[in-house]
XYZ file of C-alpha atoms in Angstrom:
520
model
C 0.000 0.000 0.000
C 1.592 3.210 -1.136
C 1.123 6.600 0.509
C -0.572 7.742 -2.692
C -3.101 4.874 -2.525
C -3.846 5.645 1.127
C -4.340 9.322 0.256
C -6.626 8.406 -2.674
C -8.700 6.131 -0.451
C -9.155 9.024 1.997
C -10.078 11.388 -0.851
C -12.770 9.056 -2.220
C -14.094 7.773 1.114
C -17.447 9.563 0.697
C -18.210 7.405 -2.359
C -17.281 4.277 -0.418
C -19.426 5.288 2.580
C -22.480 5.752 0.338
C -21.950 2.496 -1.571
C -20.530 -0.073 0.831
C -22.246 -2.056 3.554
C -19.074 -3.287 5.308
C -20.829 -6.148 7.107
C -20.965 -7.989 3.741
C -17.166 -8.056 3.443
C -16.127 -8.481 7.080
C -15.704 -12.266 6.751
C -13.246 -11.693 3.883
C -11.331 -9.097 5.950
C -10.866 -11.422 8.949
C -7.070 -11.621 8.511
C -6.806 -7.837 8.868
C -9.344 -6.871 11.566
C -9.431 -7.822 15.233
C -12.577 -9.549 16.501
C -13.578 -6.538 18.618
C -13.250 -4.219 15.590
C -15.598 -6.490 13.646
C -18.076 -6.301 16.545
C -17.836 -2.485 16.622
C -18.648 -2.286 12.900
C -21.579 -4.704 13.177
C -22.934 -2.823 16.209
C -22.581 0.498 14.357
C -24.694 -0.845 11.488
C -27.359 -2.249 13.845
C -27.668 1.012 15.753
C -26.931 3.753 13.226
C -27.038 2.196 9.762
C -24.638 1.107 6.991
C -23.167 4.566 6.271
C -21.980 5.008 9.855
C -20.684 1.424 9.831
C -18.782 2.181 6.601
C -17.268 5.282 8.239
C -15.993 3.186 11.156
C -14.808 0.456 8.771
C -12.756 2.987 6.769
C -11.274 4.399 9.969
C -10.019 0.950 11.017
C -8.913 0.202 7.451
C -6.786 3.338 7.119
C -5.115 2.637 10.479
C -3.799 -0.731 9.248
C -0.023 -0.957 8.823
C 0.334 -4.629 7.843
C 1.679 -5.278 4.332
C -0.924 -6.212 1.717
C -4.083 -4.922 3.424
C -5.086 -2.736 0.446
C -5.023 -5.718 -1.898
C -6.943 -7.701 0.725
C -9.609 -4.967 0.752
C -9.930 -5.055 -3.059
C -10.159 -8.858 -3.046
C -12.866 -8.676 -0.351
C -14.906 -6.250 -2.507
C -14.526 -8.552 -5.500
C -15.536 -11.702 -3.582
C -18.547 -9.967 -1.982
C -19.885 -8.833 -5.373
C -18.986 -5.148 -5.149
C -17.526 -5.293 -8.664
C -18.377 -1.669 -9.480
C -16.706 -0.341 -6.334
C -13.760 -2.702 -6.901
C -13.190 -1.320 -10.415
C -13.668 2.279 -9.250
C -11.029 1.971 -6.505
C -8.618 0.005 -8.650
C -8.661 2.707 -11.348
C -9.570 5.615 -9.005
C -12.393 6.440 -11.433
C -15.766 6.934 -9.707
C -17.808 8.229 -12.655
C -20.047 5.136 -12.741
C -20.573 5.359 -8.973
C -21.531 9.023 -9.375
C -24.175 8.018 -11.924
C -25.680 5.547 -9.442
C -26.015 8.383 -6.932
C -28.538 10.050 -9.277
C -30.749 6.941 -9.076
C -30.453 6.857 -5.276
C -31.577 10.466 -5.021
C -34.488 9.734 -7.377
C -35.602 6.809 -5.200
C -35.450 9.024 -2.106
C -37.716 11.566 -3.790
C -40.131 8.811 -4.808
C -40.171 7.188 -1.361
C -43.206 9.150 -0.036
C -45.191 8.108 -3.135
C -44.239 4.479 -2.628
C -45.494 4.592 0.964
C -48.909 5.973 -0.014
C -49.525 4.183 -3.333
C -47.743 0.797 -3.236
C -49.573 -2.124 -1.591
C -46.988 -4.617 -0.212
C -49.098 -7.679 -1.039
C -49.087 -6.665 -4.725
C -45.309 -7.017 -4.965
C -44.766 -9.941 -2.590
C -44.365 -12.421 -5.475
C -41.583 -10.300 -6.974
C -39.901 -10.032 -3.577
C -40.094 -13.810 -3.156
C -38.331 -14.219 -6.483
C -35.603 -11.831 -5.290
C -35.133 -13.885 -2.118
C -34.826 -17.070 -4.166
C -32.237 -15.347 -6.344
C -30.312 -14.386 -3.204
C -30.373 -18.008 -2.053
C -28.989 -19.073 -5.445
C -26.216 -16.472 -5.351
C -23.492 -18.922 -4.302
C -24.386 -21.387 -7.056
C -24.427 -18.587 -9.632
C -20.995 -17.488 -8.373
C -19.701 -21.029 -8.892
C -21.072 -21.083 -12.439
C -19.353 -17.740 -13.034
C -16.056 -19.177 -11.739
C -16.512 -22.168 -14.040
C -17.106 -19.888 -17.043
C -13.878 -18.000 -16.244
C -11.994 -21.314 -16.025
C -13.520 -22.496 -19.313
C -12.673 -19.212 -21.040
C -9.068 -19.064 -19.826
C -8.147 -22.732 -19.220
C -9.727 -26.100 -20.128
C -13.401 -27.068 -20.190
C -12.399 -30.215 -18.295
C -11.132 -28.122 -15.361
C -14.329 -26.030 -15.352
C -16.457 -29.171 -15.289
C -14.370 -30.768 -12.514
C -14.761 -27.548 -10.503
C -18.577 -27.740 -10.748
C -18.634 -31.477 -10.028
C -16.683 -30.926 -6.820
C -19.005 -28.101 -5.791
C -22.257 -30.023 -6.363
C -20.780 -33.071 -4.647
C -20.139 -30.914 -1.556
C -23.650 -29.429 -1.783
C -25.177 -32.916 -1.838
C -23.004 -34.109 1.065
C -24.019 -31.119 3.210
C -27.749 -31.886 2.921
C -29.420 -29.530 0.476
C -32.749 -27.754 0.431
C -35.402 -27.870 -2.327
C -33.860 -25.135 -4.477
C -30.349 -26.614 -4.268
C -31.788 -30.054 -5.023
C -33.491 -28.713 -8.167
C -30.339 -26.918 -9.366
C -28.170 -29.975 -8.674
C -30.588 -32.149 -10.640
C -30.460 -29.746 -13.611
C -26.655 -29.885 -13.581
C -26.612 -33.696 -13.420
C -29.076 -33.912 -16.322
C -26.560 -32.038 -18.507
C -23.467 -33.743 -17.078
C -23.069 -36.399 -19.792
C -23.379 -33.794 -22.543
C -20.872 -31.536 -20.769
C -18.433 -34.444 -20.363
C -18.623 -35.101 -24.105
C -18.031 -31.437 -24.993
C -15.070 -31.163 -22.591
C -13.345 -34.140 -24.276
C -13.742 -32.731 -27.804
C -10.247 -31.735 -29.096
C -11.772 -28.939 -31.205
C -12.683 -27.145 -27.968
C -9.060 -26.820 -26.836
C -8.225 -23.314 -25.620
C -5.796 -21.564 -28.039
C -4.502 -19.340 -25.213
C -3.129 -22.414 -23.467
C -1.181 -23.279 -26.613
C 0.302 -19.755 -26.593
C 1.154 -20.058 -22.898
C 2.746 -23.459 -23.502
C 4.832 -22.010 -26.371
C 6.098 -19.077 -24.238
C 7.078 -21.385 -21.378
C 8.826 -23.886 -23.665
C 10.771 -21.119 -25.431
C 11.876 -19.328 -22.262
C 12.942 -22.489 -20.430
C 14.722 -23.731 -23.561
C 16.729 -20.472 -23.714
C 17.363 -20.537 -19.961
C 16.597 -23.766 -18.050
C 17.150 -21.858 -14.771
C 14.195 -19.552 -15.495
C 12.004 -18.665 -12.493
C 8.436 -17.604 -13.392
C 5.480 -15.939 -11.717
C 2.208 -16.511 -13.583
C -0.471 -14.026 -12.471
C -4.169 -14.926 -12.864
C -7.454 -13.424 -11.668
C -9.072 -16.041 -9.450
C -8.165 -18.858 -7.061
C -10.197 -21.303 -9.153
C -8.089 -20.411 -12.202
C -4.900 -20.907 -10.150
C -5.918 -24.522 -9.458
C -7.024 -25.097 -13.074
C -3.722 -23.897 -14.560
C -1.721 -25.928 -12.042
C -3.651 -29.064 -13.091
C -3.074 -28.205 -16.766
C 0.698 -27.796 -16.285
C 0.996 -31.012 -14.261
C -0.996 -32.957 -16.884
C 0.840 -31.552 -19.923
C 3.803 -33.750 -21.001
C 5.292 -30.816 -22.961
C 5.726 -28.938 -19.656
C 7.142 -31.791 -17.582
C 10.173 -29.604 -16.753
C 7.941 -27.284 -14.685
C 7.368 -27.730 -10.957
C 4.386 -25.450 -10.178
C 3.519 -23.949 -6.818
C 0.492 -21.803 -5.986
C 0.031 -18.645 -3.927
C -3.399 -17.216 -3.073
C -4.823 -14.723 -0.572
C -5.886 -15.299 3.028
C -9.456 -13.999 2.677
C -12.466 -16.293 2.872
C -14.647 -16.835 -0.196
C -18.014 -18.436 0.585
C -17.126 -21.638 2.475
C -13.542 -21.690 1.199
C -10.787 -20.320 3.381
C -7.689 -18.972 1.644
C -4.075 -19.894 2.347
C -2.886 -19.258 5.870
C 0.100 -16.976 6.461
C 2.423 -19.933 7.349
C 1.326 -21.728 4.144
C 2.077 -18.603 2.081
C 5.507 -18.289 3.723
C 6.268 -21.971 3.100
C 5.429 -21.647 -0.620
C 7.504 -18.480 -0.983
C 10.489 -20.033 0.798
C 10.310 -23.057 -1.508
C 10.027 -20.802 -4.560
C 12.966 -18.629 -3.509
C 15.112 -21.722 -2.983
C 14.668 -22.518 -6.716
C 14.447 -26.193 -5.955
C 10.905 -27.289 -5.130
C 9.161 -24.899 -7.572
C 10.310 -23.066 -10.698
C 6.951 -21.486 -11.546
C 4.553 -19.821 -9.115
C 0.886 -19.417 -10.127
C -0.506 -16.553 -8.069
C -3.439 -14.211 -7.622
C -3.105 -10.527 -6.784
C -1.677 -11.353 -3.332
C 1.765 -11.606 -4.989
C 1.702 -8.399 -7.017
C 3.177 -6.266 -4.231
C 5.511 -6.695 -1.290
C 7.194 -9.906 -2.476
C 10.881 -9.789 -3.267
C 12.191 -12.765 -5.273
C 15.578 -11.783 -6.652
C 15.870 -14.830 -8.948
C 12.534 -14.277 -10.749
C 13.205 -13.416 -14.394
C 9.869 -14.127 -16.118
C 6.470 -12.588 -15.301
C 3.388 -13.655 -17.272
C 0.135 -11.730 -16.874
C -2.536 -14.207 -17.950
C -5.671 -12.118 -18.690
C -4.485 -10.035 -15.763
C -4.481 -6.245 -15.876
C -5.200 -3.404 -13.462
C -4.255 0.241 -13.133
C -0.808 1.658 -13.806
C 0.355 1.113 -10.208
C -0.622 -2.554 -10.385
C 1.123 -2.881 -13.764
C 4.395 -1.538 -12.343
C 4.104 -3.706 -9.223
C 3.428 -6.966 -11.070
C 6.101 -6.324 -13.687
C 8.475 -5.454 -10.842
C 8.223 -8.995 -9.442
C 10.830 -9.924 -12.076
C 13.953 -8.723 -10.220
C 16.680 -10.630 -12.072
C 18.751 -8.903 -14.762
C 17.276 -9.335 -18.248
C 13.854 -10.298 -16.879
C 10.832 -10.348 -19.193
C 7.129 -9.625 -18.773
C 4.409 -10.974 -21.098
C 0.720 -10.046 -21.209
C -1.285 -12.956 -22.607
C -4.865 -12.044 -23.538
C -7.494 -12.442 -26.249
C -9.422 -9.396 -25.029
C -8.911 -6.169 -27.009
C -10.137 -4.161 -24.011
C -7.392 -5.628 -21.807
C -4.755 -4.742 -24.427
C -6.084 -1.189 -24.670
C -6.060 -0.818 -20.895
C -2.461 -2.011 -20.690
C -1.441 0.415 -23.447
C -3.055 3.248 -21.469
C -1.145 2.091 -18.377
C 2.116 2.161 -20.335
C 1.349 5.686 -21.543
C 0.611 6.779 -17.964
C 3.875 5.230 -16.807
C 5.752 7.182 -19.483
C 4.022 10.394 -18.338
C 5.014 9.619 -14.744
C 8.665 8.972 -15.654
C 8.808 12.130 -17.778
C 7.337 14.130 -14.894
C 9.924 12.715 -12.467
C 12.745 13.656 -14.857
C 11.373 17.196 -15.149
C 11.039 17.521 -11.372
C 14.637 16.427 -10.931
C 15.764 19.395 -13.019
C 13.996 21.894 -10.727
C 15.929 24.038 -8.307
C 15.459 22.575 -4.801
C 14.345 25.908 -3.309
C 11.760 26.401 -6.087
C 10.542 22.816 -5.578
C 10.133 23.350 -1.800
C 8.280 26.621 -2.379
C 5.910 24.984 -4.869
C 5.145 22.088 -2.493
C 4.558 24.481 0.399
C 2.167 26.512 -1.744
C 0.159 23.393 -2.684
C 0.047 22.167 0.924
C -1.022 25.583 2.228
C -3.769 25.816 -0.385
C -5.093 22.309 0.398
C -5.044 23.015 4.134
C -6.999 26.223 3.561
C -9.641 24.283 1.616
C -9.868 21.618 4.356
C -10.095 24.188 7.138
C -12.765 26.177 5.303
C -15.043 23.168 4.978
C -17.445 23.077 7.888
C -17.779 19.697 9.536
C -21.283 19.102 10.919
C -21.246 18.535 14.651
C -23.106 15.411 15.803
C -26.300 16.032 17.771
C -25.847 14.652 21.302
C -28.311 11.980 22.455
C -29.961 13.319 25.621
C -31.581 9.993 26.554
C -30.140 8.369 29.663
C -28.311 5.094 28.925
C -26.753 2.258 30.902
C -23.040 1.478 30.994
C -22.510 -2.269 31.491
C -19.226 -4.037 32.172
C -18.082 -5.296 28.788
C -16.951 -8.632 30.228
C -19.725 -9.692 32.655
C -22.480 -7.238 31.530
C -23.159 -6.095 35.110
C -24.623 -2.581 35.476
C -21.867 -0.064 36.255
C -23.595 3.324 36.006
C -25.826 5.611 33.906
C -24.680 8.264 31.429
C -26.545 10.849 33.530
C -23.907 10.287 36.248
C -20.926 10.705 33.895
C -19.008 14.007 33.987
C -16.280 15.339 31.682
C -13.078 16.747 33.132
C -10.975 19.084 30.983
C -12.857 17.911 27.859
C -11.197 14.494 27.631
C -11.370 12.606 30.957
C -14.574 10.942 32.188
C -15.563 10.279 35.793
C -18.737 9.010 37.475
C -20.537 10.713 40.367
C -22.362 9.035 43.228
C -21.731 6.398 45.875
C -23.544 3.690 43.867
C -20.687 3.520 41.351
C -18.099 3.168 44.130
C -19.750 -0.117 45.104
C -19.304 -1.472 41.567
C -15.503 -1.412 41.408
C -12.451 -2.354 43.422
C -9.102 -0.582 43.246
C -5.531 -1.833 43.413
C -2.314 0.204 43.570
C -1.162 1.301 40.137
C 2.110 -0.421 39.052
C 3.328 2.867 37.544
C 1.879 5.793 39.541
C 2.715 9.231 38.167
C 1.661 12.895 37.975
C 0.343 14.405 34.752
C -1.230 17.831 34.391
C -3.725 18.265 37.280
C -3.959 14.510 37.832
C -2.058 12.133 40.072
C -2.497 8.537 38.938
C -2.700 6.345 42.054
C -4.593 3.112 41.396
C -6.282 0.948 38.772
C -9.974 0.119 39.055
C -11.631 -3.188 38.164
C -15.142 -4.625 38.057
C -16.020 -5.746 41.606
C -18.103 -8.678 40.429
C -16.705 -12.063 41.406
C -14.840 -13.902 38.608
C -14.810 -10.778 36.418
C -12.242 -8.145 37.522
C -12.411 -6.437 34.119
C -10.143 -3.368 33.823
C -12.335 -0.229 33.951
C -9.732 2.522 34.192
C -7.777 4.320 36.893
C -8.260 6.088 40.241
C -6.726 9.564 40.425
C -6.368 12.573 42.643
C -7.671 15.556 40.681
C -6.829 18.772 42.515
C -8.343 17.951 45.926
C -10.737 15.220 44.746
C -10.245 11.428 44.755
C -12.156 10.205 41.691
C -12.324 7.284 39.243
C -11.554 7.905 35.546
C -13.163 5.320 33.266
C -12.462 4.254 29.663
C -15.408 3.638 27.340
C -13.823 0.580 25.680
C -14.334 -1.252 29.005
C -18.127 -0.906 28.790
C -21.161 -1.722 26.690
C -23.672 1.111 26.197
C -27.280 -0.112 26.478
C -30.343 1.862 25.418
C -32.802 1.685 28.328
C -35.887 1.806 26.128
C -34.895 -0.683 23.385
C -32.196 -2.787 25.044
C -29.928 -2.264 22.016
C -26.268 -2.545 22.988
C -23.424 -0.626 21.346
C -19.643 -0.873 21.646
C -17.363 2.157 21.413
C -13.587 2.248 21.253
C -13.240 5.981 22.011
C -15.294 8.534 23.926
C -15.358 10.900 20.944
C -17.387 8.309 19.013
C -20.078 8.181 21.734
C -22.341 11.172 21.161
C -24.240 11.458 24.448
C -24.961 14.651 26.405
C -21.605 15.423 28.038
C -21.917 17.401 31.282
C -18.771 19.199 32.509
C -17.402 18.265 35.922
C -18.567 20.677 38.653
C -16.729 20.516 42.027
C -19.926 21.710 43.738
C -21.587 18.371 42.895
C -18.950 16.496 44.899
C -20.208 18.020 48.170
C -23.800 16.825 47.647
């Protein structure tokens, strides 16, 4: 993830907030998010809606420092069916998303008419059909995977992929719809088997790929190759094709895929990825690595001298990253495609790369003082624009709410008893709260500002002892200071519970601390 990509993601986050329901991609982002972060996002959607959940999701996303998280995010969008958003972020072109916004606004304007003129029972049959379609989504996704395999590899591999899937469906105990769809597939199975064995249906792209590999390994038997493809299913199909092709018996293929989960299939674990890469770098166990996008950045294989992009193209950054996997001197990069659109896109990427290199050369001729002055001018202008944009202040919720211990869910206090000290520290008034916690000497007592940190406080409930915060001396007062991440906020009227990681995210009515209240 480059700084430029992070900056672009921040710049276009409004589009993402309006489009994405993050709860649909959380299972695919499991390698990157902690369990409690996932819970925060789900709770935010339940209590405030998908836009607020998307805001929190983006906040956690942009805080990630682990290598490869941006590619993991794009893969998650792709697997969850957010193809439009995936393409928009990959190319940083949101024109199509902007067009969708017009339809959303139109639907909002029509909403009052729908409420007064549409009778729900009149459209229930259409809704039922939609629900059936949703239930069939996984099977349709599998058919789509099979079509991609058939288009880019062998029909035999596509058919084997579907046979494995329907075998698993049958073994798991299927419902009426799955039973019907499985039966339809099995009715066509014999015909499909016959078509897959027909030599006239051989894929010409595989012949081209075979020719390139034979030529390159003939010229240099020590060649080390990375073969990039779009999907995990295609990775497996091409591995099977190489292993079953006597012309390519000199190849020892390995595979590398992402960690995200797709439907019921879990990706490669981090140790498995490391094991494959170590074997590949050793140039002994594998001399060709078939990989998805997980390998297009952050992997350094000095011996790699051949990169093949098999129907695989992205934006200019992705092009440079994938081509850059070939680190050895005299390395080559081939794009193998039958799609004119893919060729055109790659040509545009090459033109953009030339523009970038020309711009860098021009910048290098600038006087350093002039360059610094220009950058300062741009930064000052952008800061002025940011500062001049008014950010709407959230409306505080004046309803009293419960704070429950996050671990044992025992009642700790009410928001009406919470007071704010110096705008950032939170204490609780009343003797009732004192009965709810126990204190122990702080292992690192110290003085900061007007506070003297003396003890830590914990839930007093037996077998809980959850950390709630600290006990301090503030001026002349001995008071507890609590942290919101130690509690669950419960709405008294509805019982809905919400988790917060920071006080600034909890928009309740915040009453300043008044020393006069301590004497009551």
